[in-house]
């Protein structure tokens, strides 16, 4: 629906939030989450190719755990947090500003030539797993 309006106005930008779990499996019980994030990544690429001629860019941000209220109980538990950050080369989870900075970049004119990309804001976890 948004793209229809953007086509009429000469373009726009779409920024989607995915997850590192779009590329990395996890222990049992997450098939729906992981596969839907993987599907989102392919949707980003497909829409980027379909809408490029209309001046619309489509990109994604795929973070690891990000310090938000939604996951606070996990991140405040040392038995969960310590093994988690031990797997992340930068040794910490994402902060909201890490994700916001990427969104601001994708929204800015500096990213006008970037489309169909998924940036893994994960402290290096997908580089080593």
Short mmCIF file of C-alpha atoms in Angstrom, two decimals:
data_model
loop_
_atom_site.label_atom_id
_atom_site.label_comp_id
_atom_site.label_asym_id
_atom_site.label_seq_id
_atom_site.Cartn_x
_atom_site.Cartn_y
_atom_site.Cartn_z
CA UNK A 1 0.00 0.00 0.00
CA UNK A 2 2.83 2.41 0.84
CA UNK A 3 4.66 1.57 -2.38
CA UNK A 4 1.59 2.47 -4.45
CA UNK A 5 1.72 5.99 -3.06
CA UNK A 6 5.48 6.20 -3.47
CA UNK A 7 5.28 5.14 -7.11
CA UNK A 8 2.96 8.05 -7.77
CA UNK A 9 5.33 10.46 -6.01
CA UNK A 10 8.51 9.28 -7.73
CA UNK A 11 10.03 6.96 -5.14
CA UNK A 12 10.79 6.30 -1.53
CA UNK A 13 12.53 4.00 0.90
CA UNK A 14 11.54 0.83 2.72
CA UNK A 15 13.53 -0.40 5.72
CA UNK A 16 12.62 -3.76 7.22
CA UNK A 17 13.76 -5.37 10.47
CA UNK A 18 14.86 -8.96 10.12
CA UNK A 19 17.12 -11.00 12.43
CA UNK A 20 20.39 -12.91 12.51
CA UNK A 21 18.10 -15.92 12.79
CA UNK A 22 17.24 -15.38 9.12
CA UNK A 23 20.66 -16.85 8.41
CA UNK A 24 21.47 -18.92 11.50
CA UNK A 25 19.36 -21.71 12.92
CA UNK A 26 18.82 -22.08 16.65
CA UNK A 27 17.81 -24.90 18.94
CA UNK A 28 14.41 -26.52 18.51
CA UNK A 29 11.19 -24.59 18.65
CA UNK A 30 12.04 -21.65 16.37
CA UNK A 31 11.22 -22.96 12.88
CA UNK A 32 8.46 -20.38 12.36
CA UNK A 33 10.59 -17.45 13.48
CA UNK A 34 13.74 -18.42 11.57
CA UNK A 35 11.93 -19.31 8.35
CA UNK A 36 9.79 -16.16 8.40
CA UNK A 37 12.89 -13.98 8.84
CA UNK A 38 14.59 -15.83 5.97
CA UNK A 39 11.49 -15.24 3.85
CA UNK A 40 11.58 -11.56 4.76
CA UNK A 41 15.16 -11.31 3.52
CA UNK A 42 14.12 -12.78 0.16
CA UNK A 43 11.12 -10.43 0.05
CA UNK A 44 13.50 -7.49 0.54
CA UNK A 45 15.62 -8.62 -2.41
CA UNK A 46 12.62 -9.29 -4.64
CA UNK A 47 10.86 -6.00 -3.89
CA UNK A 48 14.14 -4.15 -4.41
CA UNK A 49 14.31 -5.53 -7.94
CA UNK A 50 10.63 -4.94 -8.67
CA UNK A 51 10.45 -1.39 -7.34
CA UNK A 52 13.85 -0.05 -8.43
CA UNK A 53 12.44 1.35 -11.66
CA UNK A 54 10.07 3.44 -9.54
CA UNK A 55 12.86 4.97 -7.47
CA UNK A 56 12.07 2.88 -4.38
CA UNK A 57 14.88 1.29 -2.39
CA UNK A 58 14.23 -1.69 -0.14
CA UNK A 59 16.74 -2.75 2.51
CA UNK A 60 16.84 -4.66 5.77
CA UNK A 61 18.54 -4.64 9.14
CA UNK A 62 19.15 -8.01 10.80
CA UNK A 63 20.24 -7.52 14.41
CA UNK A 64 21.19 -9.99 17.08
CA UNK A 65 19.70 -9.57 20.56
CA UNK A 66 19.05 -5.87 21.08
CA UNK A 67 18.68 -4.36 24.53
CA UNK A 68 14.94 -3.58 24.65
CA UNK A 69 12.15 -4.08 27.16
CA UNK A 70 11.04 -7.15 25.18
CA UNK A 71 14.20 -9.11 26.06
CA UNK A 72 15.22 -7.39 29.31
CA UNK A 73 14.44 -10.42 31.48
CA UNK A 74 16.82 -12.57 29.40
CA UNK A 75 19.59 -10.00 29.23
CA UNK A 76 19.37 -9.37 32.98
CA UNK A 77 19.94 -13.06 33.67
CA UNK A 78 23.72 -13.73 33.82
CA UNK A 79 23.20 -17.43 32.99
CA UNK A 80 21.66 -16.35 29.67
CA UNK A 81 23.61 -13.16 28.98
CA UNK A 82 27.16 -14.40 29.59
CA UNK A 83 27.05 -17.35 27.14
CA UNK A 84 25.26 -15.13 24.62
CA UNK A 85 27.91 -12.41 24.54
CA UNK A 86 30.67 -15.04 24.63
CA UNK A 87 29.55 -16.00 21.08
CA UNK A 88 29.55 -12.39 19.83
CA UNK A 89 33.02 -11.22 18.74
CA UNK A 90 32.40 -7.63 19.91
CA UNK A 91 31.39 -9.03 23.31
CA UNK A 92 28.01 -7.30 23.73
CA UNK A 93 24.47 -7.25 22.46
CA UNK A 94 23.15 -4.49 20.21
CA UNK A 95 21.86 -1.26 21.69
CA UNK A 96 18.87 0.48 20.09
CA UNK A 97 21.17 3.24 18.82
CA UNK A 98 23.10 0.63 16.80
CA UNK A 99 19.95 -0.25 14.90
CA UNK A 100 18.69 3.33 14.70
CA UNK A 101 21.98 4.44 13.14
CA UNK A 102 21.58 1.93 10.31
CA UNK A 103 17.96 2.93 9.77
CA UNK A 104 18.98 6.59 9.57
CA UNK A 105 21.66 5.71 7.03
CA UNK A 106 19.24 3.73 4.84
CA UNK A 107 16.77 6.64 5.04
CA UNK A 108 19.38 9.26 4.10
CA UNK A 109 20.43 10.37 0.60
CA UNK A 110 23.81 8.69 1.23
CA UNK A 111 22.05 5.33 0.71
CA UNK A 112 20.18 6.27 -2.48
CA UNK A 113 22.21 3.75 -4.52
CA UNK A 114 21.79 0.88 -2.05
CA UNK A 115 18.88 -1.51 -2.46
CA UNK A 116 18.20 -5.18 -1.82
CA UNK A 117 20.69 -5.37 1.03
CA UNK A 118 20.41 -6.89 4.48
CA UNK A 119 22.93 -5.57 6.99
CA UNK A 120 23.63 -7.91 9.89
CA UNK A 121 24.02 -5.69 12.95
CA UNK A 122 25.30 -8.52 15.07
CA UNK A 123 28.70 -7.70 16.53
CA UNK A 124 30.26 -10.22 14.15
CA UNK A 125 28.24 -13.29 15.15
CA UNK A 126 27.31 -14.25 11.56
CA UNK A 127 30.96 -13.88 10.53
CA UNK A 128 32.02 -16.68 12.86
CA UNK A 129 29.05 -19.07 12.96
#
